[in-house]
PDB file of C-alpha atoms in Angstrom:
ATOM      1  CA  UNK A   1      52.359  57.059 122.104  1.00 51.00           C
ATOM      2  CA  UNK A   2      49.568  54.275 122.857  1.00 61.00           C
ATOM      3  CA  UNK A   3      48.957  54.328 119.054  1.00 62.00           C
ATOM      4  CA  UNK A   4      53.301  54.020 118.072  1.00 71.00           C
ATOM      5  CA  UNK A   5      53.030  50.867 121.179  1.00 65.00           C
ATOM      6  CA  UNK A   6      49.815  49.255 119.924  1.00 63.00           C
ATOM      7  CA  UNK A   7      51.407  49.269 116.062  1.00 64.00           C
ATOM      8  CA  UNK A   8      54.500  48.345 117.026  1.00 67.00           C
ATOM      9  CA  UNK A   9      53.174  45.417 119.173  1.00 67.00           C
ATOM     10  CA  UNK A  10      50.963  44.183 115.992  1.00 66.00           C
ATOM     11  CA  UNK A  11      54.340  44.813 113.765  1.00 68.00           C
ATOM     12  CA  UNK A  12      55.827  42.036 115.942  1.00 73.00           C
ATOM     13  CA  UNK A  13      53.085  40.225 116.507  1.00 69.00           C
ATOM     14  CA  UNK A  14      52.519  39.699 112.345  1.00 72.00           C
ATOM     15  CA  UNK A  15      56.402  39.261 112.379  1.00 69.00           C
ATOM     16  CA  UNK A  16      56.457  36.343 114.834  1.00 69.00           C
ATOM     17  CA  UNK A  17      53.200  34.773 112.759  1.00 68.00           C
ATOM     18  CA  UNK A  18      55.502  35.134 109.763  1.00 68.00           C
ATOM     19  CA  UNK A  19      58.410  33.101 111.530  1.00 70.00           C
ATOM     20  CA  UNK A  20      56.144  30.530 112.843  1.00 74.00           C
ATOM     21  CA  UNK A  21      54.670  29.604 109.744  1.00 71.00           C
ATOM     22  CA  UNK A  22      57.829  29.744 107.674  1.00 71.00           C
ATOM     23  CA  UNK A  23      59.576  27.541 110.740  1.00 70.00           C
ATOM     24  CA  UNK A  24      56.391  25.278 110.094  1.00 75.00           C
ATOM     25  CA  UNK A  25      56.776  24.806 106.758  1.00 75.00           C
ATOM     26  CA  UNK A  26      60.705  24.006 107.375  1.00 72.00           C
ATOM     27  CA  UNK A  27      60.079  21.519 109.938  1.00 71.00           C
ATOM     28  CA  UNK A  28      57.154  20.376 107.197  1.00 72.00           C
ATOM     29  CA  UNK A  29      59.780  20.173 104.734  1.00 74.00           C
ATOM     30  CA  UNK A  30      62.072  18.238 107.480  1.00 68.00           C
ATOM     31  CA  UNK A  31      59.964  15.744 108.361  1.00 71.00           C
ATOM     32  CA  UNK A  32      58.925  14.786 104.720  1.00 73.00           C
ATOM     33  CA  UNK A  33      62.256  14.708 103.568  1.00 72.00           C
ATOM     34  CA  UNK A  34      63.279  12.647 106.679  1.00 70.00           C
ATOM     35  CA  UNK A  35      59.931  10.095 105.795  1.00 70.00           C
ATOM     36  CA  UNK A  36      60.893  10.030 102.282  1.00 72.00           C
ATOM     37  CA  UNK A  37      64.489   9.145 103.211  1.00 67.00           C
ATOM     38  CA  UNK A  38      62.657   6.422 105.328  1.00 68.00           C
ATOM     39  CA  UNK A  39      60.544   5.047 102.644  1.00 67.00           C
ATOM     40  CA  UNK A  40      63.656   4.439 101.062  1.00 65.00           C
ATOM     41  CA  UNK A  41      65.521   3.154 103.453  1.00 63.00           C
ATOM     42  CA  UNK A  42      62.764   0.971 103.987  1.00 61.00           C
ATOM     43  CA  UNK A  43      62.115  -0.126 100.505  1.00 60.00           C
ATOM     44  CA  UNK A  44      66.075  -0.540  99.940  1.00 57.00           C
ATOM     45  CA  UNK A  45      66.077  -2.941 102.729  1.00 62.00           C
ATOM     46  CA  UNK A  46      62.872  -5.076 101.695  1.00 62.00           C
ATOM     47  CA  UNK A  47      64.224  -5.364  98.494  1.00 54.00           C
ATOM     48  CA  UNK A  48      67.618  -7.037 100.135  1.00 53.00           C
ATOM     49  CA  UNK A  49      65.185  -9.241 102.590  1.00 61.00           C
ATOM     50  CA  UNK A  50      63.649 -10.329  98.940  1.00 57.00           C
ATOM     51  CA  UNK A  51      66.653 -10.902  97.032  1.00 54.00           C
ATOM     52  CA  UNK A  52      68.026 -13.293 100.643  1.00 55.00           C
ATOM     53  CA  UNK A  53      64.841 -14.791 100.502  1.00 61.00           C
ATOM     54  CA  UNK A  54      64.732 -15.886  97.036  1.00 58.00           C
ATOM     55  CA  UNK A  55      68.936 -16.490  96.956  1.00 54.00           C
ATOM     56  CA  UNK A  56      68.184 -19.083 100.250  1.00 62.00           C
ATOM     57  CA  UNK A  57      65.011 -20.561  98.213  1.00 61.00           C
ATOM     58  CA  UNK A  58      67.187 -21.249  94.973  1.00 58.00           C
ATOM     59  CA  UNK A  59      70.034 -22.883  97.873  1.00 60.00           C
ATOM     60  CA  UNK A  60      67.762 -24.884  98.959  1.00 63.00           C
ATOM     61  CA  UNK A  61      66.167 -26.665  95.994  1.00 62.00           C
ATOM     62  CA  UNK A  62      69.704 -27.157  94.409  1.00 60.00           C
ATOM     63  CA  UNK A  63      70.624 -28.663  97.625  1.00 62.00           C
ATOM     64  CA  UNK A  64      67.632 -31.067  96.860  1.00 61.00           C
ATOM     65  CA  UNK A  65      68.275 -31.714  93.661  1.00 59.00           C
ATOM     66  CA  UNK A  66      72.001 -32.631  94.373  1.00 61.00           C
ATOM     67  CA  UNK A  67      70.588 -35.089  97.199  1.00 61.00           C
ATOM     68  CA  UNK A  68      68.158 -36.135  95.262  1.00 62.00           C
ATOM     69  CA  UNK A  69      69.761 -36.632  91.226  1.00 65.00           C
ATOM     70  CA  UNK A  70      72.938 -37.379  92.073  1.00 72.00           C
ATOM     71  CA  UNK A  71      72.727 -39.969  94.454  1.00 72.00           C
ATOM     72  CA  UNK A  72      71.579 -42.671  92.608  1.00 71.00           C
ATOM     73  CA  UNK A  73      73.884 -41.871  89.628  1.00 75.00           C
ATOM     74  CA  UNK A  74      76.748 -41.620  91.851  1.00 81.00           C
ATOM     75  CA  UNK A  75      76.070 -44.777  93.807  1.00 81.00           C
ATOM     76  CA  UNK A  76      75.925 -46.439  89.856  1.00 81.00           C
ATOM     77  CA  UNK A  77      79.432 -44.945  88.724  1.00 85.00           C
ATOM     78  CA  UNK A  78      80.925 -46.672  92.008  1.00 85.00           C
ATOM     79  CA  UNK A  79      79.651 -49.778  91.936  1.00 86.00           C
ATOM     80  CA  UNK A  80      80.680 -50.358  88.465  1.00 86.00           C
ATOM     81  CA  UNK A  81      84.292 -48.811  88.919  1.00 88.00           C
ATOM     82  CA  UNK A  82      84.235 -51.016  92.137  1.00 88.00           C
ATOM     83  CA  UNK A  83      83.251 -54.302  89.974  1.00 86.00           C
ATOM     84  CA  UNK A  84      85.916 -53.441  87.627  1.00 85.00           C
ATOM     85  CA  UNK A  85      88.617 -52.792  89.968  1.00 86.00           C
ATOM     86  CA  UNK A  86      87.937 -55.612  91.847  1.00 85.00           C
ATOM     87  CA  UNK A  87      87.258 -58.624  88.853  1.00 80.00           C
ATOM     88  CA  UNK A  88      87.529 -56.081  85.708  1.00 77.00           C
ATOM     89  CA  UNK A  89      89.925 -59.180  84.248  1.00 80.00           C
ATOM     90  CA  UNK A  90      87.372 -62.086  85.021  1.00 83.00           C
ATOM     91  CA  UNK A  91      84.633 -60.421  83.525  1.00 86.00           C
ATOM     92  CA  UNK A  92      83.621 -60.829  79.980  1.00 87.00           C
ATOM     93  CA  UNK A  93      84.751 -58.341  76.959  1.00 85.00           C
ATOM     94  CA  UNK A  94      81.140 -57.268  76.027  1.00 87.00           C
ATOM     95  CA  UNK A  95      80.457 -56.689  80.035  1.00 86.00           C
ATOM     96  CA  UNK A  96      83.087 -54.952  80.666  1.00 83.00           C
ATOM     97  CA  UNK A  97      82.507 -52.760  77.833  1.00 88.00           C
ATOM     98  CA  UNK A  98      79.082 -51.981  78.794  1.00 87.00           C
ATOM     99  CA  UNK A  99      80.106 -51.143  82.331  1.00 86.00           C
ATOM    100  CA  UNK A 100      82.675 -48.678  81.124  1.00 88.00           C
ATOM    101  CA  UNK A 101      80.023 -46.957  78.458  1.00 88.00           C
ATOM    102  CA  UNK A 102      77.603 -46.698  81.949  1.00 86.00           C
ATOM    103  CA  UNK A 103      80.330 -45.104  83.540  1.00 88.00           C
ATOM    104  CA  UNK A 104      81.410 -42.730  80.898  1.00 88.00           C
ATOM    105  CA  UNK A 105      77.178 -41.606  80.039  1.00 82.00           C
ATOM    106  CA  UNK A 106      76.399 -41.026  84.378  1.00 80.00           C
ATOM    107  CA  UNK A 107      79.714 -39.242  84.413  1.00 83.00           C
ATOM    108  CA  UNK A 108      78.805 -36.737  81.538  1.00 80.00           C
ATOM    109  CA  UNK A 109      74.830 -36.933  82.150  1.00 76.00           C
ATOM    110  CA  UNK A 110      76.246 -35.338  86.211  1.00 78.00           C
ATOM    111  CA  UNK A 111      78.444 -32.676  84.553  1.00 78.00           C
ATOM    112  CA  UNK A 112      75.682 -31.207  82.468  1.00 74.00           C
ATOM    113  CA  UNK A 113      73.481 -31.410  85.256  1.00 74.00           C
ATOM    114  CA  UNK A 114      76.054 -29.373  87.769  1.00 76.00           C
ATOM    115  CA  UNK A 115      76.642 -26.910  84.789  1.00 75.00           C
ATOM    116  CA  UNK A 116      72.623 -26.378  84.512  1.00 74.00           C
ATOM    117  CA  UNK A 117      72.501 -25.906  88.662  1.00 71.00           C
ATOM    118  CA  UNK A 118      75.640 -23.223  88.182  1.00 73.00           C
ATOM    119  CA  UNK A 119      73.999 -21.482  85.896  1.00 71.00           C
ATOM    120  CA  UNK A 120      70.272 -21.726  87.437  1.00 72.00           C
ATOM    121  CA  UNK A 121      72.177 -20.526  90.935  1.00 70.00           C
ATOM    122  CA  UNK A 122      73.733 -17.334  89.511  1.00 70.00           C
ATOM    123  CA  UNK A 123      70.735 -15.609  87.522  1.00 70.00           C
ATOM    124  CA  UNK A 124      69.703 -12.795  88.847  1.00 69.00           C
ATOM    125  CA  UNK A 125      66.396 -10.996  88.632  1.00 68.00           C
ATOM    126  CA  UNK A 126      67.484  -7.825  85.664  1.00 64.00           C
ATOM    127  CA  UNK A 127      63.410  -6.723  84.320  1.00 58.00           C
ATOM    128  CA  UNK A 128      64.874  -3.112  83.786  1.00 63.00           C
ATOM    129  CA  UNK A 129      68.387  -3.336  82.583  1.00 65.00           C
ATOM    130  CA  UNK A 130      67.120  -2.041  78.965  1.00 75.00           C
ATOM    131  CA  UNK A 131      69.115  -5.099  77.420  1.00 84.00           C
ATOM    132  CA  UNK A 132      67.327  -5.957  74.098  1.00 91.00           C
ATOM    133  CA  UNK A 133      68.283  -9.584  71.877  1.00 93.00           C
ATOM    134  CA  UNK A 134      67.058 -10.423  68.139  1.00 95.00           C
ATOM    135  CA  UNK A 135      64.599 -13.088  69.169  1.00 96.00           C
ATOM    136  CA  UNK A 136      63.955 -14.565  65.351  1.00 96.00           C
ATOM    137  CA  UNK A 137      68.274 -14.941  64.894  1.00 95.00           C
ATOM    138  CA  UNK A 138      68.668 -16.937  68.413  1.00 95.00           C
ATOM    139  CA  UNK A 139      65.719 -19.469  67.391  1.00 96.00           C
ATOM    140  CA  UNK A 140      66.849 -19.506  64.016  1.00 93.00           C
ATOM    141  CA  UNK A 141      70.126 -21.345  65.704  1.00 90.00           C
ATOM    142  CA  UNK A 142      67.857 -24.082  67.174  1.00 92.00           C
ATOM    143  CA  UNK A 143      69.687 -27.715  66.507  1.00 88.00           C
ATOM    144  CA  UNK A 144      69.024 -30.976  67.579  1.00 86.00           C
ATOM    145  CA  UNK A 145      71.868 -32.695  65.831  1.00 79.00           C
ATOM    146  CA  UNK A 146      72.029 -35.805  63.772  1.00 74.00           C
ATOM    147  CA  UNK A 147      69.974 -38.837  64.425  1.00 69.00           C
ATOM    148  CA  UNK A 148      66.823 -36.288  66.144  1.00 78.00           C
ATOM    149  CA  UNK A 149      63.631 -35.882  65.024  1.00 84.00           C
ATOM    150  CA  UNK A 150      63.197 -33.271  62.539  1.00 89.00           C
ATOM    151  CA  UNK A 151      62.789 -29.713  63.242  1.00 92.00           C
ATOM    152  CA  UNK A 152      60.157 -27.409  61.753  1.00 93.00           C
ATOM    153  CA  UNK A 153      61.108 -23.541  62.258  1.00 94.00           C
ATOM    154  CA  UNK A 154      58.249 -20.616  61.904  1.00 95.00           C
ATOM    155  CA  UNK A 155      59.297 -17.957  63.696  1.00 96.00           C
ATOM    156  CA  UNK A 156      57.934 -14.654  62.193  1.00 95.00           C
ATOM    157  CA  UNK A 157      61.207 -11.866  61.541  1.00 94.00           C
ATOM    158  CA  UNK A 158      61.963  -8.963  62.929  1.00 93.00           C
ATOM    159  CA  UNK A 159      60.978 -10.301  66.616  1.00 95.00           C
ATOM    160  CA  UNK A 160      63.178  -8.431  69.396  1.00 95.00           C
ATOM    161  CA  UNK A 161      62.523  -8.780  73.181  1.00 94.00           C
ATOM    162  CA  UNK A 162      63.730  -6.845  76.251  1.00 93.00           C
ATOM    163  CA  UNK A 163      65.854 -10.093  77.451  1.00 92.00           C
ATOM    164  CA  UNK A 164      70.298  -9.951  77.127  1.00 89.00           C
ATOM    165  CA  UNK A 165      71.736 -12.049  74.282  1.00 91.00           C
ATOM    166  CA  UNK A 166      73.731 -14.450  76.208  1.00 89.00           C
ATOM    167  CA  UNK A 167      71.047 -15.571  78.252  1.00 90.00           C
ATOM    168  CA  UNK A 168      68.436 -15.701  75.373  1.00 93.00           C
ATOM    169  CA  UNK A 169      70.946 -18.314  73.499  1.00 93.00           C
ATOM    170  CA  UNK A 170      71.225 -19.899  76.745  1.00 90.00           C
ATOM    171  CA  UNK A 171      67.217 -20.424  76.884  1.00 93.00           C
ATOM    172  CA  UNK A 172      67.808 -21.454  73.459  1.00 94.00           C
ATOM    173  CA  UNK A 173      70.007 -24.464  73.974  1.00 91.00           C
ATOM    174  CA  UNK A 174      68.264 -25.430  77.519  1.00 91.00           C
ATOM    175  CA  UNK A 175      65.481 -25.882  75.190  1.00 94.00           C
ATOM    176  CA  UNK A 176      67.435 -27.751  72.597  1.00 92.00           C
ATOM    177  CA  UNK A 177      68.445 -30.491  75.377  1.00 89.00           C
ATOM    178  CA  UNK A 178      65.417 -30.535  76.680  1.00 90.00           C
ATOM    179  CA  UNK A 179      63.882 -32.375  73.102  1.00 91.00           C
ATOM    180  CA  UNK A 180      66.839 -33.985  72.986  1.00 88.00           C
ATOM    181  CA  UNK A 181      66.475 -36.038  75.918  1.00 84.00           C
ATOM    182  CA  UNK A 182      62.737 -35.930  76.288  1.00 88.00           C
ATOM    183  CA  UNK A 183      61.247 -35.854  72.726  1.00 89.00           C
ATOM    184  CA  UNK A 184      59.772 -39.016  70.315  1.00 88.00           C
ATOM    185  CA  UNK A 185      62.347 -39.817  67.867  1.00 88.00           C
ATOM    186  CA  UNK A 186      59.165 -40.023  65.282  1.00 88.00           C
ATOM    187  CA  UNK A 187      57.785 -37.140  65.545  1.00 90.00           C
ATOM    188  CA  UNK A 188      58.534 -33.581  63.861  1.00 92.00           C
ATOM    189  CA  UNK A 189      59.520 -31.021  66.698  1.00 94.00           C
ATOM    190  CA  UNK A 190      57.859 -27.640  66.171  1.00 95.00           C
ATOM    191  CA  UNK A 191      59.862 -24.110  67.346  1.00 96.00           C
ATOM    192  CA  UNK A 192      57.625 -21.422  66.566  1.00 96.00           C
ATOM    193  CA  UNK A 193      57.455 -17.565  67.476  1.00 97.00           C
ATOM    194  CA  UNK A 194      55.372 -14.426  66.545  1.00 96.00           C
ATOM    195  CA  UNK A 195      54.265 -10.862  68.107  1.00 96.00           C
ATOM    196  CA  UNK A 196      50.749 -11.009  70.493  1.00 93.00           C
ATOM    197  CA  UNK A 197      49.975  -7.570  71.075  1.00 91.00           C
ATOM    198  CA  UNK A 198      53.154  -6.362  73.755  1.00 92.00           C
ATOM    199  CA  UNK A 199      55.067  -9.890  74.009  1.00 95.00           C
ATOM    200  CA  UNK A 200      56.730 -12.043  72.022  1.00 96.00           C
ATOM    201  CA  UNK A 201      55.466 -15.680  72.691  1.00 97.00           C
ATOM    202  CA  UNK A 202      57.601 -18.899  71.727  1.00 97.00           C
ATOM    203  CA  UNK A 203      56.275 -22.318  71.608  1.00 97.00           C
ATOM    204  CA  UNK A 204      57.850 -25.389  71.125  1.00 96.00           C
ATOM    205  CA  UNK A 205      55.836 -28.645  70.241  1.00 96.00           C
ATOM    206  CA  UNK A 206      56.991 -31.931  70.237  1.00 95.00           C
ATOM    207  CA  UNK A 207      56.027 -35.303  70.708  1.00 93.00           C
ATOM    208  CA  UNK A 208      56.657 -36.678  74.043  1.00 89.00           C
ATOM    209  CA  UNK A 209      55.011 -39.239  76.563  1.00 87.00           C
ATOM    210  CA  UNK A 210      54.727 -37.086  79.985  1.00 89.00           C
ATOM    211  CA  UNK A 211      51.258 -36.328  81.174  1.00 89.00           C
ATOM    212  CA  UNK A 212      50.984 -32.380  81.563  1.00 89.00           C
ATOM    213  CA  UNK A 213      51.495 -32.061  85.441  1.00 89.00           C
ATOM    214  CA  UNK A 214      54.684 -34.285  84.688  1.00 87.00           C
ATOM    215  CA  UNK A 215      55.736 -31.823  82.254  1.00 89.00           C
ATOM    216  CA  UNK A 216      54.897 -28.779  84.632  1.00 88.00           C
ATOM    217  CA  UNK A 217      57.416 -30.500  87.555  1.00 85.00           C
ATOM    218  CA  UNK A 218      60.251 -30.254  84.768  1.00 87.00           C
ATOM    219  CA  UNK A 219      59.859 -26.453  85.450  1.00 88.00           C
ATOM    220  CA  UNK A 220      60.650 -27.160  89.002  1.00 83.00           C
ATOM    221  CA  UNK A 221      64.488 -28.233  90.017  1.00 74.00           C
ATOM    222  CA  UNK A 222      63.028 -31.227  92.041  1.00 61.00           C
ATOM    223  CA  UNK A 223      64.138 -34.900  90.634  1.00 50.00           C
ATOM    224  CA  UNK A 224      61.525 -37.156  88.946  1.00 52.00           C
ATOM    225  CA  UNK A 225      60.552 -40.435  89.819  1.00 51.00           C
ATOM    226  CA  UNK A 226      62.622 -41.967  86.621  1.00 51.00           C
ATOM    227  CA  UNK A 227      65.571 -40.718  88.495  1.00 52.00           C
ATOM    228  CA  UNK A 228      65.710 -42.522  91.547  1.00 47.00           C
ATOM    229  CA  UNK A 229      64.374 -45.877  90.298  1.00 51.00           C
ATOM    230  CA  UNK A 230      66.892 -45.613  86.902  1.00 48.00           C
ATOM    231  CA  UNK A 231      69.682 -43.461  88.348  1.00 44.00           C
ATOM    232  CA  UNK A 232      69.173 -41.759  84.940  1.00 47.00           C
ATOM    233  CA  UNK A 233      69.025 -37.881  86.447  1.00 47.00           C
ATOM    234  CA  UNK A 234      66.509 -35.835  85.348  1.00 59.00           C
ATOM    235  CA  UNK A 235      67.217 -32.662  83.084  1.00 69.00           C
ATOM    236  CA  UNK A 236      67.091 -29.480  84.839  1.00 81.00           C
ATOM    237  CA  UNK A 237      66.714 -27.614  81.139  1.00 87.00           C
ATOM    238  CA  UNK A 238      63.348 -26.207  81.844  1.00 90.00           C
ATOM    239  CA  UNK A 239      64.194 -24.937  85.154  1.00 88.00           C
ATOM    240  CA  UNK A 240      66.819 -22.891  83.855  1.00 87.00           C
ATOM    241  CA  UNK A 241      64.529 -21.856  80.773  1.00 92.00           C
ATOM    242  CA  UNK A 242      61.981 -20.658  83.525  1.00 91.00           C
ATOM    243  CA  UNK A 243      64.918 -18.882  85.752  1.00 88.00           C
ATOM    244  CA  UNK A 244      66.285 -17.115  83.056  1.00 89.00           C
ATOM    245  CA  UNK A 245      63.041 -16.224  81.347  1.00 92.00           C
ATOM    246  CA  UNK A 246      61.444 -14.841  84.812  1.00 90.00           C
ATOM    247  CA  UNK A 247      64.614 -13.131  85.777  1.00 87.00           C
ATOM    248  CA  UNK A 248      63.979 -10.969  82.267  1.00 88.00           C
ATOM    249  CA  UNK A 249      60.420 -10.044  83.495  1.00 89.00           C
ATOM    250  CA  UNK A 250      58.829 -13.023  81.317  1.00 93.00           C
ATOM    251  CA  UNK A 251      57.447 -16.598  81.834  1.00 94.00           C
ATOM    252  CA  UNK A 252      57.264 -19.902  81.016  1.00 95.00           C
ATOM    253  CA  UNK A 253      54.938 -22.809  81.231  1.00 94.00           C
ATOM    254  CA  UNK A 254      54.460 -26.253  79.862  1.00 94.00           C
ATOM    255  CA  UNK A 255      51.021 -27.838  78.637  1.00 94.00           C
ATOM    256  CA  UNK A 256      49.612 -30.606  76.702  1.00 92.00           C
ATOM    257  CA  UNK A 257      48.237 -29.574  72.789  1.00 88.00           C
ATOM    258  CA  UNK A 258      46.317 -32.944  71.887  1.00 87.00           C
ATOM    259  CA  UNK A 259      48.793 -35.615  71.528  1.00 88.00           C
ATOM    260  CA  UNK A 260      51.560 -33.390  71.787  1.00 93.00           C
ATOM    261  CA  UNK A 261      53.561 -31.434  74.261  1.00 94.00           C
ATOM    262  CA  UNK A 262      54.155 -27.358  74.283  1.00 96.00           C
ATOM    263  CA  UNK A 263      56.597 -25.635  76.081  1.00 96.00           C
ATOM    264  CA  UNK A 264      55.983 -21.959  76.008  1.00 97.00           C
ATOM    265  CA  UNK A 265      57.602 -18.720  76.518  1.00 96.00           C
ATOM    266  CA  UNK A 266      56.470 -15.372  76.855  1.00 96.00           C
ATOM    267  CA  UNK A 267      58.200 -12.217  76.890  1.00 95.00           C
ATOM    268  CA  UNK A 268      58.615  -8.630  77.110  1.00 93.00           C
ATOM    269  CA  UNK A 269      58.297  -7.322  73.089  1.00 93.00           C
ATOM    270  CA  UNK A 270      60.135  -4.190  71.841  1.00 86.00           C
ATOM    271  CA  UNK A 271      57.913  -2.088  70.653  1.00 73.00           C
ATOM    272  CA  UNK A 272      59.019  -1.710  66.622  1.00 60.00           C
ATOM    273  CA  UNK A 273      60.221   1.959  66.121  1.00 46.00           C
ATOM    274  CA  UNK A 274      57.339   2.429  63.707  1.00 44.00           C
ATOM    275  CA  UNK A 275      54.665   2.629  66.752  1.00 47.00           C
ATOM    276  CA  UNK A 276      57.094   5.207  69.142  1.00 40.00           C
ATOM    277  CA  UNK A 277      56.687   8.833  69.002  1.00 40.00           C
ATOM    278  CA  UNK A 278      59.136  11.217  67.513  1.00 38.00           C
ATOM    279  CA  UNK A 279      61.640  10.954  70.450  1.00 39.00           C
ATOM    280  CA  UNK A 280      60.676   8.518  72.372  1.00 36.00           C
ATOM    281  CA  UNK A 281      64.132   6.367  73.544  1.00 40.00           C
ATOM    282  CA  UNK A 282      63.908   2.773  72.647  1.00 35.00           C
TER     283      UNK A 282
END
């Protein structure tokens, strides 16, 4: 009888071991699944409290740049309408021509310049959204236009980049009026573009007059001094070229290359189907 008591106290004593350790691992389980859930939680949230951060940081330089470029533009336009309006009939033919042409150049010098803070204002960051653009086709559409300086292309083939069509052409023709407004007339303007390794890097060369920390604050949305003592606004081309190009995982920079200026741009490379493994996605 002791021996039936003494076996059927270790019975539950080894069954009650049993429970604890399996209620143990549950609550184990439990409590990792309820961290994990936290991390996540956690993560989702400082990846909103980035996204504010950088969507009040973009506010507030195109706030400054509004203050800032069109001011002085703006204050031009009136004061020529005004003079017009006021004595358009006393003033003299050639003068009142000019006055009108000032008009009509601010006005459409401010439109592109809103258009460029639109579009710099709306990009948003996309590294991993798997969109892929022919890189050699969108620079072979490069165009200055009549009465530019002339454009050399050599931009290998077959380059493709992890970056969405639209906003690749876009980088394209931010570029394009950035040598439009900024580049020597004299001078040959260079586009070129090959493979390094995992990235495809553009560069574009050109001759220009800006020292190379002038050329670096182009990359910024901040106005220049030309601006302000001109009214002339400054282009906000390379800003958007940088926003769009970081927003795809790349970068962009500007530098001086002897007596001439280089705007480059580096991005993510596809890797040619040649160098993935049997199966591999692209």
């Amino acid at each position: 009888m002791d021996l039936t008591a003494v076996a059927l106290g270790a019975a539950m004593l080894a069954a009650a071991v049993v429970a604890l350790v399996y209620a143990r691992r549950f609550a184990d389980r439990g409590y990792q699944r309820q961290e994990q859930y936290r991390s996540q939680v956690f993560d989702a949230e400082l990846a909103a409290l980035t996204r504010l951060q950088e969507a009040n940081r973009i506010r507030e330089d195109l706030v400054a740049s509004v203050s800032h470029e069109f001011r002085t533009p703006l204050t031009a336009i009136r004061g020529s309408a005004a003079t017009l309006a006021a004595r358009g009939d006393r003033i003299p033919a050639g003068t009142r021509e000019a006055l009108l042409r000032g008009i009509v150049e601010h006005a459409d010098r401010l439109g592109k310049l809103l258009e460029d803070m639109l579009l710099a204002a709306t990009v948003r960051p996309a590294p991993e959204s798997g969109a892929v653009a022919d890189v050699t086709a969108a620079l072979s559409s490069f165009r200055l236009g009549q009465a530019r300086p002339p454009v050399v292309l050599d931009v290998a083939s077959g380059l493709a980049a992890y970056v969405d069509a639209a906003s690749l052409d876009q980088v394209v023709r931010a570029l394009a009026d950035h040598v439009r407004s900024e580049a020597r007339r004299d001078r040959p303007v260079t586009l070129r573009a090959d493979r390094r390794g995992g990235e495809v890097v553009v560069e574009l060369l050109y001759g220009g007059t800006r020292s190379e920390s002038e050329l670096r604050e182009l990359f910024e949305p901040f106005g220049s001094r030309e601006s302000a003592e001109t009214g002339r606004p400054a282009t906000l081309a390379l800003y958007v070229v940088r926003r769009l190009v970081e927003a795809h995982g790349g970068r962009a920079a500007g530098s001086r290359d002897g007596d001439q200026l280089r705007v480059r741009i580096v991005l993510r490379a596809l890797r040619p189907t040649a160098d993935l493994p049997v199966g591999t996605p692209v």
